[in-house]
């Protein structure tokens, strides 16, 4: 019997456990133990019900185009629970000089693919509109080295595009800054498009046409979620794992390579395993592996994380009627606010708030506001409410509020991240039976984390000789 330890019980570790469980049920001679320091499993996936509203403390949905989360939900019997975002009402605003300006139609991430809406939009100055026209003739360019997203976007569209779109969009997804994040790791398609087409606008338009030709049937929603929230995914996966394999409330303090295997120490107990999946944030993995491989530990420590706070506010029908239509707004750094973004949940996923309620979810923290985590709840709330007053004129008293702090939860793929992953791969090659999973490596979203968990399971199974070794990256 081969024994595998999974350290970390967020969605990455749970996905690894689920993959191993399928192998076990198919007859593989394997058993596993999942260790999670918190008393609950699921990591940042937490759903709460308050006053008839469904509140997501962490992620509220996932990108539909990435299949791994949807596939997992279907496998664990949640196919009929999948729901799409309310895309006919999708509209996102950017705060520009204190006023909300709608993102024009045809903008794909930050690349304009429709000329008229971009030209007519007050989001951009005349100078940026001229840059958009010039961009159409950008010659193909194969970049020698990685660069920041800001640097690439600025080369194509100028600095206003970085400030008004690239930075707020990245703040919304990564809690990070366009000047720091690697274009190759965060927007790999952009680097490919520039090398092949030159103009990102022309490349995006070509990709869009190709997709439209290939796709049959109705357009899929941009975001997918679950009727009863993201916690449903955690609960369904956990219900398929034997309770004896799960050890919540058990922080792993030590990991040592010994006699061709691994010794995992948690509390006063130590246990031997043939292989280990480290599914914690990269910094925690760095500290656990420090005694075995100092170079690997140093590389893992180099992956930065930012912290995030979600502030949820419930209001009555009067407020709902007064709010702008659409999914919410993003706040560029230049506006000098602590808020990064706000979602109008009752529009994005209407059934998450009763028809006579408004539910707002605001984000603060990120790379811009790391100190926010130290503030008391009342201070965070006061700042958010004051900014909601300034931005959308909202002065009403909320019926309820919920604040969630996520300390160092959002991995930042800095410039050179892919080269770092290659060095990590090389170091892992010297440590058979060890795999990494989680949001620190090849994708921060829930679907990528699920893929990383299942790939790490395949990897360790291969390492202990229980399946054909597939050509998979060790840092899944
Ligand atoms: C506020 C917020 C909003 C987000 N929104 C979205 C979204 O809408 N869509 C989307 O796709 N993604 C979103 N993300 C990103 C996504 O949710 C995460 O990247 C993903 O869930 C991370 O999963 P994970 O298992 O890798 O890490 P985590 O959920 O962080 O789990 C890691 C686990 O390891 C445990 N651990 C650490 N050290 C040890 C130890 N020594 N021993 C035992 N256990 C340990 C921790 O307690 C933790 O539970 C969001 C993230 C946040 C924070």
Coordinates of C-alpha atoms and ligand atoms in Angstrom, one line a residue:
X1 CA 0.0 0.0 0.0
X2 CA 1.4 3.4 -1.0
X3 CA 0.8 6.3 1.4
X4 CA 0.4 9.9 0.3
X5 CA 0.2 13.0 2.4
X6 CA -1.7 16.1 1.2
X7 CA -0.8 19.2 3.2
X8 CA -3.4 22.0 2.8
X9 CA -7.2 21.5 2.5
X10 CA -8.2 24.3 0.3
X11 CA -9.8 23.5 -3.1
X12 CA -6.3 22.5 -4.5
X13 CA -5.7 19.9 -1.7
X14 CA -9.3 18.7 -1.9
X15 CA -9.0 18.2 -5.6
X16 CA -5.8 16.2 -5.1
X17 CA -7.6 14.1 -2.5
X18 CA -10.6 13.6 -4.8
X19 CA -8.3 12.4 -7.6
X20 CA -6.5 9.9 -5.3
X21 CA -9.9 8.7 -4.0
X22 CA -11.0 7.9 -7.5
X23 CA -7.8 5.9 -8.0
X24 CA -8.3 4.1 -4.7
X25 CA -11.9 3.2 -5.6
X26 CA -10.7 1.9 -8.9
X27 CA -8.5 -0.5 -7.1
X28 CA -5.1 1.3 -6.8
X29 CA -3.2 0.3 -3.7
X30 CA -3.1 3.8 -2.3
X31 CA -4.2 5.5 0.8
X32 CA -3.9 9.2 1.7
X33 CA -4.2 11.6 4.6
X34 CA -5.1 15.3 4.1
X35 CA -3.9 17.7 6.8
X36 CA -5.5 21.1 7.1
X37 CA -4.5 23.6 9.8
X38 CA -7.9 25.3 10.0
X39 CA -10.8 23.4 11.7
X40 CA -12.8 23.7 8.4
X41 CA -11.9 22.4 4.9
X42 CA -12.2 24.5 1.7
X43 CA -9.6 27.3 2.3
X44 CA -10.9 30.6 1.0
X45 CA -14.1 29.0 -0.4
X46 CA -16.7 30.0 2.3
X47 CA -20.4 30.7 1.8
X48 CA -22.7 32.2 4.5
X49 CA -26.4 32.8 4.5
X50 CA -27.5 36.1 6.1
X51 CA -31.1 37.4 6.2
X52 CA -32.1 35.6 3.0
X53 CA -28.9 36.7 1.1
X54 CA -26.2 34.3 0.0
X55 CA -22.8 35.8 0.9
X56 CA -19.5 34.6 -0.6
X57 CA -16.6 35.4 1.7
X58 CA -14.0 34.4 -0.9
X59 CA -14.6 33.5 -4.6
X60 CA -18.1 34.0 -5.8
X61 CA -17.8 32.1 -9.1
X62 CA -15.3 30.9 -11.7
X63 CA -14.6 31.5 -15.4
X64 CA -16.8 29.3 -17.5
X65 CA -14.2 28.9 -20.3
X66 CA -11.8 27.0 -17.9
X67 CA -13.5 23.6 -17.6
X68 CA -11.9 22.0 -14.5
X69 CA -14.3 23.5 -11.9
X70 CA -17.4 22.7 -13.9
X71 CA -16.1 19.2 -14.6
X72 CA -15.5 18.6 -10.9
X73 CA -18.9 19.9 -10.0
X74 CA -20.6 17.5 -12.5
X75 CA -18.5 14.6 -11.2
X76 CA -19.6 15.2 -7.6
X77 CA -23.2 15.4 -8.5
X78 CA -23.7 19.1 -8.7
X79 CA -24.4 19.4 -12.5
X80 CA -27.9 20.6 -11.8
X81 CA -26.7 23.2 -9.3
X82 CA -24.5 25.1 -11.8
X83 CA -25.7 28.5 -12.6
X84 CA -24.4 31.3 -15.0
X85 CA -23.9 35.0 -14.3
X86 CA -26.7 37.2 -15.5
X87 CA -24.8 38.3 -18.6
X88 CA -27.7 40.2 -20.4
X89 CA -27.3 42.7 -17.5
X90 CA -23.5 42.6 -17.6
X91 CA -22.1 46.1 -17.5
X92 CA -19.0 47.2 -15.5
X93 CA -18.0 50.7 -14.7
X94 CA -14.7 52.4 -14.1
X95 CA -14.4 55.3 -11.7
X96 CA -12.9 58.2 -13.6
X97 CA -12.4 61.5 -11.8
X98 CA -15.1 60.6 -9.3
X99 CA -17.7 59.5 -11.9
X100 CA -18.7 56.0 -13.0
X101 CA -18.0 55.4 -16.7
X102 CA -19.2 52.2 -18.3
X103 CA -16.6 50.0 -20.0
X104 CA -17.4 50.2 -23.7
X105 CA -18.8 47.3 -25.6
X106 CA -16.2 45.2 -27.5
X107 CA -13.4 45.6 -24.9
X108 CA -11.8 42.2 -24.3
X109 CA -10.0 42.5 -21.1
X110 CA -8.3 45.8 -22.0
X111 CA -8.1 45.3 -25.8
X112 CA -10.6 47.3 -27.9
X113 CA -12.1 45.1 -30.7
X114 CA -15.0 47.4 -31.7
X115 CA -14.0 50.8 -33.0
X116 CA -17.2 52.9 -32.6
X117 CA -17.9 52.2 -28.9
X118 CA -14.3 52.8 -28.0
X119 CA -14.2 56.1 -30.0
X120 CA -17.4 57.3 -28.4
X121 CA -16.5 56.3 -24.9
X122 CA -15.7 59.0 -22.3
X123 CA -13.4 56.5 -20.6
X124 CA -10.5 57.4 -22.9
X125 CA -8.9 60.7 -23.8
X126 CA -8.4 61.7 -27.5
X127 CA -4.7 60.8 -27.1
X128 CA -5.6 57.2 -26.1
X129 CA -8.1 56.9 -28.9
X130 CA -5.4 57.9 -31.4
X131 CA -3.1 55.3 -29.8
X132 CA -5.8 52.7 -30.3
X133 CA -5.9 53.6 -34.0
X134 CA -2.1 53.4 -34.3
X135 CA -2.1 50.1 -32.4
X136 CA -3.8 48.5 -35.3
X137 CA -0.6 48.8 -37.3
X138 CA 1.7 47.5 -34.5
X139 CA 4.4 45.3 -36.1
X140 CA 4.8 41.7 -34.8
X141 CA 7.4 41.6 -32.1
X142 CA 8.9 38.6 -30.3
X143 CA 9.9 39.9 -26.9
X144 CA 13.3 38.6 -25.6
X145 CA 12.4 38.7 -22.0
X146 CA 9.4 38.8 -19.7
X147 CA 8.0 42.2 -18.8
X148 CA 5.2 43.6 -16.7
X149 CA 1.6 43.9 -17.9
X150 CA 1.9 47.7 -17.5
X151 CA 4.9 47.8 -19.7
X152 CA 3.3 45.8 -22.6
X153 CA 0.0 47.7 -22.3
X154 CA 1.8 51.0 -22.3
X155 CA 3.8 50.1 -25.4
X156 CA 0.5 49.4 -27.2
X157 CA -2.0 51.9 -25.8
X158 CA -0.2 54.4 -23.5
X159 CA -0.2 55.0 -19.8
X160 CA -3.9 56.0 -19.5
X161 CA -4.9 52.5 -20.6
X162 CA -2.7 51.1 -17.8
X163 CA -4.2 53.4 -15.2
X164 CA -7.9 53.2 -16.3
X165 CA -8.1 49.5 -17.3
X166 CA -5.1 47.2 -16.9
X167 CA -4.4 48.1 -13.3
X168 CA -8.0 48.1 -12.0
X169 CA -8.7 44.8 -13.8
X170 CA -5.7 43.1 -12.3
X171 CA -6.5 44.5 -8.9
X172 CA -9.9 42.9 -9.2
X173 CA -8.5 39.5 -10.1
X174 CA -5.1 39.3 -8.4
X175 CA -5.2 42.1 -5.9
X176 CA -2.0 43.0 -7.7
X177 CA -0.5 45.8 -9.7
X178 CA 0.0 46.0 -13.4
X179 CA 3.6 47.3 -12.9
X180 CA 4.5 44.2 -11.0
X181 CA 2.7 41.3 -12.6
X182 CA 4.3 39.3 -15.4
X183 CA 2.6 39.5 -18.8
X184 CA 3.9 36.0 -19.7
X185 CA 2.4 34.4 -16.5
X186 CA -0.8 36.5 -16.2
X187 CA -1.7 37.2 -19.8
X188 CA 0.2 34.6 -21.8
X189 CA -2.1 35.1 -24.8
X190 CA -1.0 38.7 -25.1
X191 CA 2.7 37.8 -25.5
X192 CA 1.8 35.2 -28.2
X193 CA -0.6 37.6 -29.9
X194 CA 2.1 40.3 -30.1
X195 CA 4.6 37.9 -31.5
X196 CA 2.3 36.6 -34.2
X197 CA 0.1 39.6 -35.1
X198 CA 1.8 42.6 -33.6
X199 CA -1.5 44.4 -32.9
X200 CA -3.4 43.0 -29.9
X201 CA -6.6 44.5 -31.3
X202 CA -6.3 42.7 -34.6
X203 CA -5.3 39.5 -32.8
X204 CA -8.2 39.6 -30.4
X205 CA -10.6 40.3 -33.2
X206 CA -9.3 37.3 -35.2
X207 CA -9.6 35.1 -32.1
X208 CA -13.1 36.3 -31.5
X209 CA -14.2 35.5 -35.0
X210 CA -12.6 32.1 -34.8
X211 CA -14.4 31.4 -31.5
X212 CA -17.7 32.6 -32.9
X213 CA -17.3 30.2 -35.9
X214 CA -16.4 27.3 -33.7
X215 CA -19.0 27.7 -31.0
X216 CA -22.4 26.1 -31.7
X217 CA -25.4 26.9 -29.6
X218 CA -26.1 29.8 -27.3
X219 CA -23.3 31.9 -25.9
X220 CA -22.1 30.6 -22.5
X221 CA -22.1 32.9 -19.5
X222 CA -18.8 34.5 -18.6
X223 CA -18.9 33.2 -15.0
X224 CA -20.3 30.0 -13.5
X225 CA -21.2 29.4 -9.9
X226 CA -23.4 27.1 -7.7
X227 CA -27.0 27.8 -6.7
X228 CA -26.1 27.5 -3.0
X229 CA -22.7 29.1 -3.3
X230 CA -19.1 27.9 -3.7
X231 CA -19.2 26.1 -0.3
X232 CA -21.5 23.6 -2.1
X233 CA -18.4 22.4 -4.1
X234 CA -16.4 21.9 -1.0
X235 CA -19.2 20.0 0.8
X236 CA -19.8 17.8 -2.2
X237 CA -16.1 16.9 -2.6
X238 CA -15.7 16.3 1.1
X239 CA -18.7 14.0 1.2
X240 CA -17.0 11.8 -1.3
X241 CA -13.8 11.4 0.8
X242 CA -13.6 8.9 3.7
X243 CA -13.7 10.9 7.0
X244 CA -10.7 8.8 8.2
X245 CA -8.5 10.4 5.5
X246 CA -9.3 14.0 6.5
X247 CA -7.5 15.8 9.3
X248 CA -8.9 19.3 9.7
X249 CA -7.5 21.3 12.6
X250 CA -4.1 19.6 12.1
X251 CA -1.3 22.0 11.1
X252 CA 1.8 20.3 9.7
X253 CA 4.9 21.6 11.3
X254 CA 7.6 19.4 9.9
X255 CA 8.4 17.6 6.7
X256 CA 11.5 15.5 6.3
X257 CA 12.9 13.2 3.6
X258 CA 13.8 9.9 5.2
X259 CA 14.7 6.4 3.9
X260 CA 13.3 7.1 0.4
X261 CA 10.1 8.4 1.8
X262 CA 8.8 11.4 3.8
X263 CA 8.0 12.0 7.4
X264 CA 5.2 14.4 8.1
X265 CA 5.0 15.9 11.7
X266 CA 1.8 17.5 13.0
X267 CA 1.4 18.3 16.7
X268 CA 3.1 15.5 18.7
X269 CA 2.6 12.9 16.0
X270 CA 4.8 11.9 13.0
X271 CA 3.9 9.6 10.2
X272 CA 5.6 8.1 7.2
X273 CA 4.5 8.6 3.6
X274 CA 5.8 7.5 0.2
X275 CA 4.9 10.9 -1.4
X276 CA 3.7 14.3 -0.4
X277 CA 1.6 17.0 -2.1
X278 CA 2.2 20.4 -0.8
X279 CA -1.1 22.2 -1.4
X280 CA -0.5 25.2 0.8
X281 CA 0.3 28.8 -0.2
X282 CA 3.9 28.9 -1.6
X283 CA 5.3 30.6 1.6
X284 CA 4.0 27.8 3.8
X285 CA 5.4 25.2 1.4
X286 CA 8.7 27.1 1.5
X287 CA 8.9 26.9 5.3
X288 CA 8.0 23.2 5.3
X289 CA 10.6 22.2 2.7
X290 CA 13.3 24.4 4.2
X291 CA 15.0 21.6 6.1
X292 CA 15.1 19.4 3.0
X293 CA 16.0 21.8 0.2
X294 CA 17.1 25.3 1.0
X295 CA 17.3 26.3 -2.7
X296 CA 13.7 25.1 -3.3
X297 CA 12.5 26.9 -0.2
X298 CA 14.2 30.1 -1.4
X299 CA 12.4 29.9 -4.8
X300 CA 9.0 29.3 -3.1
X301 CA 9.6 32.2 -0.7
X302 CA 10.1 34.4 -3.7
X303 CA 6.5 34.1 -4.8
X304 CA 4.7 37.1 -3.3
X305 CA 1.1 37.1 -1.9
X306 CA -1.2 40.0 -1.2
X307 CA -4.0 40.1 1.3
X308 CA -7.6 40.9 0.5
X309 CA -10.7 42.0 2.4
X310 CA -14.3 41.5 1.2
X311 CA -17.0 43.7 2.8
X312 CA -20.6 42.7 2.2
X313 CA -23.4 45.0 2.8
X314 CA -27.2 44.2 2.6
X315 CA -29.7 47.0 1.9
X316 CA -33.4 47.4 1.3
X317 CA -35.4 47.7 -1.9
X318 CA -35.1 51.5 -1.9
X319 CA -31.4 51.3 -2.2
X320 CA -31.7 48.6 -4.9
X321 CA -33.8 50.8 -7.0
X322 CA -31.3 53.7 -6.7
X323 CA -28.2 51.7 -7.7
X324 CA -26.8 51.8 -11.3
X325 CA -27.6 48.7 -13.4
X326 CA -24.8 46.2 -14.1
X327 CA -22.4 44.0 -12.2
X328 CA -20.4 46.8 -10.4
X329 CA -17.4 49.0 -10.7
X330 CA -13.6 49.1 -10.5
X331 CA -11.5 51.8 -9.0
X332 CA -8.2 52.9 -10.5
X333 CA -5.3 53.7 -8.2
X334 CA -5.3 57.3 -9.5
X335 CA -8.7 57.9 -7.8
X336 CA -7.0 57.7 -4.4
X337 CA -9.6 55.4 -2.8
X338 CA -9.0 52.3 -0.6
X339 CA -11.7 50.4 -2.4
X340 CA -10.5 48.3 -5.4
X341 CA -13.9 47.2 -6.7
X342 CA -17.5 46.6 -5.8
X343 CA -20.0 44.0 -7.1
X344 CA -23.7 44.5 -7.2
X345 CA -24.4 40.9 -6.3
X346 CA -28.2 41.2 -6.8
X347 CA -27.6 41.9 -10.5
X348 CA -24.7 39.5 -11.2
X349 CA -26.4 36.5 -9.5
X350 CA -30.0 37.7 -8.9
X351 CA -31.2 34.8 -6.8
X352 CA -28.4 35.6 -4.2
X353 CA -30.6 38.4 -2.8
X354 CA -34.4 38.5 -2.4
X355 CA -36.1 40.8 -4.9
X356 CA -36.6 43.4 -2.2
X357 CA -32.9 43.5 -1.2
X358 CA -29.6 44.9 -2.6
X359 CA -26.4 43.1 -1.8
X360 CA -23.0 44.8 -2.3
X361 CA -19.6 43.1 -2.1
X362 CA -16.7 45.5 -1.9
X363 CA -13.0 44.7 -2.1
X364 CA -10.2 46.5 -0.3
X365 CA -6.6 45.5 0.5
X366 CA -4.6 44.1 -2.4
X367 CA -1.1 45.4 -3.2
X368 CA -2.4 49.0 -2.8
X369 CA -3.7 48.6 0.7
X370 CA -1.8 45.9 2.7
X371 CA -2.2 47.8 5.9
X372 CA -6.0 47.5 5.7
X373 CA -5.8 44.1 7.3
X374 CA -4.7 45.6 10.6
X375 CA -7.7 47.9 10.8
X376 CA -10.7 47.1 13.1
X377 CA -14.0 46.1 11.4
X378 CA -15.6 49.5 12.2
X379 CA -12.7 51.3 10.6
X380 CA -12.9 49.2 7.4
X381 CA -16.7 49.6 7.3
X382 CA -16.4 53.4 7.9
X383 CA -14.0 53.8 5.0
X384 CA -16.0 51.6 2.6
X385 CA -19.3 53.4 3.5
X386 CA -17.7 56.8 3.0
X387 CA -16.3 55.8 -0.4
X388 CA -19.7 54.3 -1.4
X389 CA -21.2 57.7 -0.5
X390 CA -18.7 59.5 -2.7
X391 CA -18.9 57.1 -5.6
X392 CA -22.6 56.2 -5.9
X393 CA -24.2 58.6 -3.3
X394 CA -25.1 55.7 -1.0
X395 CA -25.8 57.0 2.5
X396 CA -28.4 54.5 3.7
X397 CA -27.7 52.4 6.8
X398 CA -27.0 48.8 5.8
X399 CA -29.3 46.2 7.2
X400 CA -26.4 43.9 7.8
X401 CA -22.6 43.8 7.1
X402 CA -20.1 41.0 7.0
X403 CA -16.3 41.5 6.7
X404 CA -13.8 38.7 5.8
X405 CA -10.1 39.1 5.9
X406 CA -7.8 36.9 3.7
X407 CA -4.3 37.2 4.9
X408 CA -1.7 36.6 2.1
X409 CA -4.1 34.6 0.0
X410 CA -3.6 36.0 -3.5
X411 CA -0.5 34.9 -5.3
X412 CA 1.3 37.5 -7.3
X413 CA 3.0 36.2 -10.5
X414 CA 5.8 38.8 -10.7
X415 CA 8.0 39.4 -13.8
X416 CA 10.1 36.3 -14.3
X417 CA 7.5 34.0 -12.7
X418 CA 7.7 31.4 -15.4
X419 CA 11.5 31.2 -15.2
X420 CA 11.1 30.8 -11.4
X421 CA 8.7 27.9 -12.1
X422 CA 11.3 26.3 -14.3
X423 CA 13.9 26.5 -11.6
X424 CA 11.4 25.0 -9.1
X425 CA 10.8 22.2 -11.6
X426 CA 14.5 21.5 -11.8
X427 CA 14.8 21.4 -8.0
X428 CA 11.7 19.2 -7.6
X429 CA 13.3 16.7 -10.1
X430 CA 15.8 16.0 -7.3
X431 CA 13.0 15.3 -4.8
X432 CA 11.0 12.4 -6.2
X433 CA 7.6 11.9 -4.5
X434 CA 7.1 15.6 -3.9
X435 CA 4.6 17.7 -5.8
X436 CA 3.2 21.2 -5.4
X437 CA -0.3 22.3 -6.0
X438 CA -2.1 25.6 -5.4
X439 CA -2.6 29.1 -6.6
X440 CA 1.0 30.1 -6.4
X441 CA 2.1 28.5 -9.6
X442 CA 0.1 28.2 -12.8
X443 CA -3.2 30.0 -12.3
X444 CA -4.9 31.7 -9.4
X445 CA -8.5 31.0 -10.2
X446 CA -10.6 28.2 -8.7
X447 CA -10.5 26.1 -12.0
X448 CA -6.7 26.3 -12.3
X449 CA -6.4 25.3 -8.6
X450 CA -8.6 22.3 -9.2
X451 CA -6.5 21.3 -12.2
X452 CA -3.3 21.8 -10.2
X453 CA -4.7 19.4 -7.5
X454 CA -5.5 16.6 -9.9
X455 CA -2.3 17.0 -11.8
X456 CA -0.3 16.8 -8.6
X457 CA -2.1 13.6 -7.7
X458 CA -1.2 12.1 -11.1
X459 CA 2.4 13.2 -10.5
X460 CA 2.8 11.5 -7.1
X461 CA 1.0 8.4 -8.2
X462 CA 3.5 8.1 -11.1
X463 CA 6.3 8.7 -8.6
X464 CA 5.3 5.8 -6.4
X465 CA 4.8 3.6 -9.4
X466 CA 1.0 3.4 -9.4
X467 CA 0.3 4.8 -12.8
X468 CA 1.9 5.7 -16.1
X469 CA 4.0 8.8 -15.7
X470 CA 2.3 11.5 -17.7
X471 CA 4.2 14.5 -18.9
X472 CA 2.9 16.9 -16.3
X473 CA 4.6 19.9 -14.7
X474 CA 5.5 19.2 -11.1
X475 CA 4.3 22.7 -10.1
X476 CA 0.8 22.0 -11.3
Ligands
LIG1 C1 -11.4 37.2 -1.6 C2 -11.1 36.3 -2.8 C3 -11.9 36.3 -3.9 C4 -11.6 35.4 -5.0 N1 -12.4 35.4 -6.0 C5 -12.3 34.5 -7.0 C6 -13.2 34.3 -8.0 O1 -14.3 34.9 -8.0 N2 -13.0 33.3 -8.9 C7 -11.9 32.5 -8.9 O2 -11.8 31.6 -9.7 N3 -11.0 32.6 -7.9 C8 -11.1 33.6 -7.0 N4 -10.2 33.7 -6.0 C9 -9.0 32.9 -6.0 C10 -9.2 31.5 -5.6 O3 -10.3 31.4 -4.7 C11 -8.0 30.9 -4.8 O4 -6.8 31.1 -5.6 C12 -8.1 29.4 -4.6 O5 -9.3 29.1 -3.9 C13 -6.9 29.0 -3.7 O6 -7.1 27.6 -3.3 P1 -5.9 26.8 -2.6 O7 -6.4 25.5 -2.2 O8 -4.8 26.8 -3.6 O9 -5.5 27.8 -1.4 P2 -6.2 28.1 0.0 O10 -7.7 28.2 -0.2 O11 -5.5 29.3 0.5 O12 -5.9 26.8 0.8 C14 -4.7 26.5 1.3 C15 -4.9 25.8 2.7 O13 -3.6 25.4 3.2 C16 -3.8 25.4 4.6 N5 -2.4 25.4 5.2 C17 -1.4 26.3 5.1 N6 -0.4 25.9 5.9 C18 -0.7 24.7 6.4 C19 0.0 23.7 7.2 N7 1.3 23.9 7.6 N8 -0.6 22.5 7.5 C20 -1.8 22.3 7.1 N9 -2.6 23.2 6.3 C21 -2.0 24.3 6.0 C22 -4.5 26.7 4.9 O14 -5.1 26.7 6.1 C23 -5.5 26.7 3.7 O15 -6.8 26.2 4.1 C24 -10.4 34.6 -4.9 C25 -9.6 34.6 -3.7 C26 -9.9 35.4 -2.7 C27 -9.1 35.4 -1.4

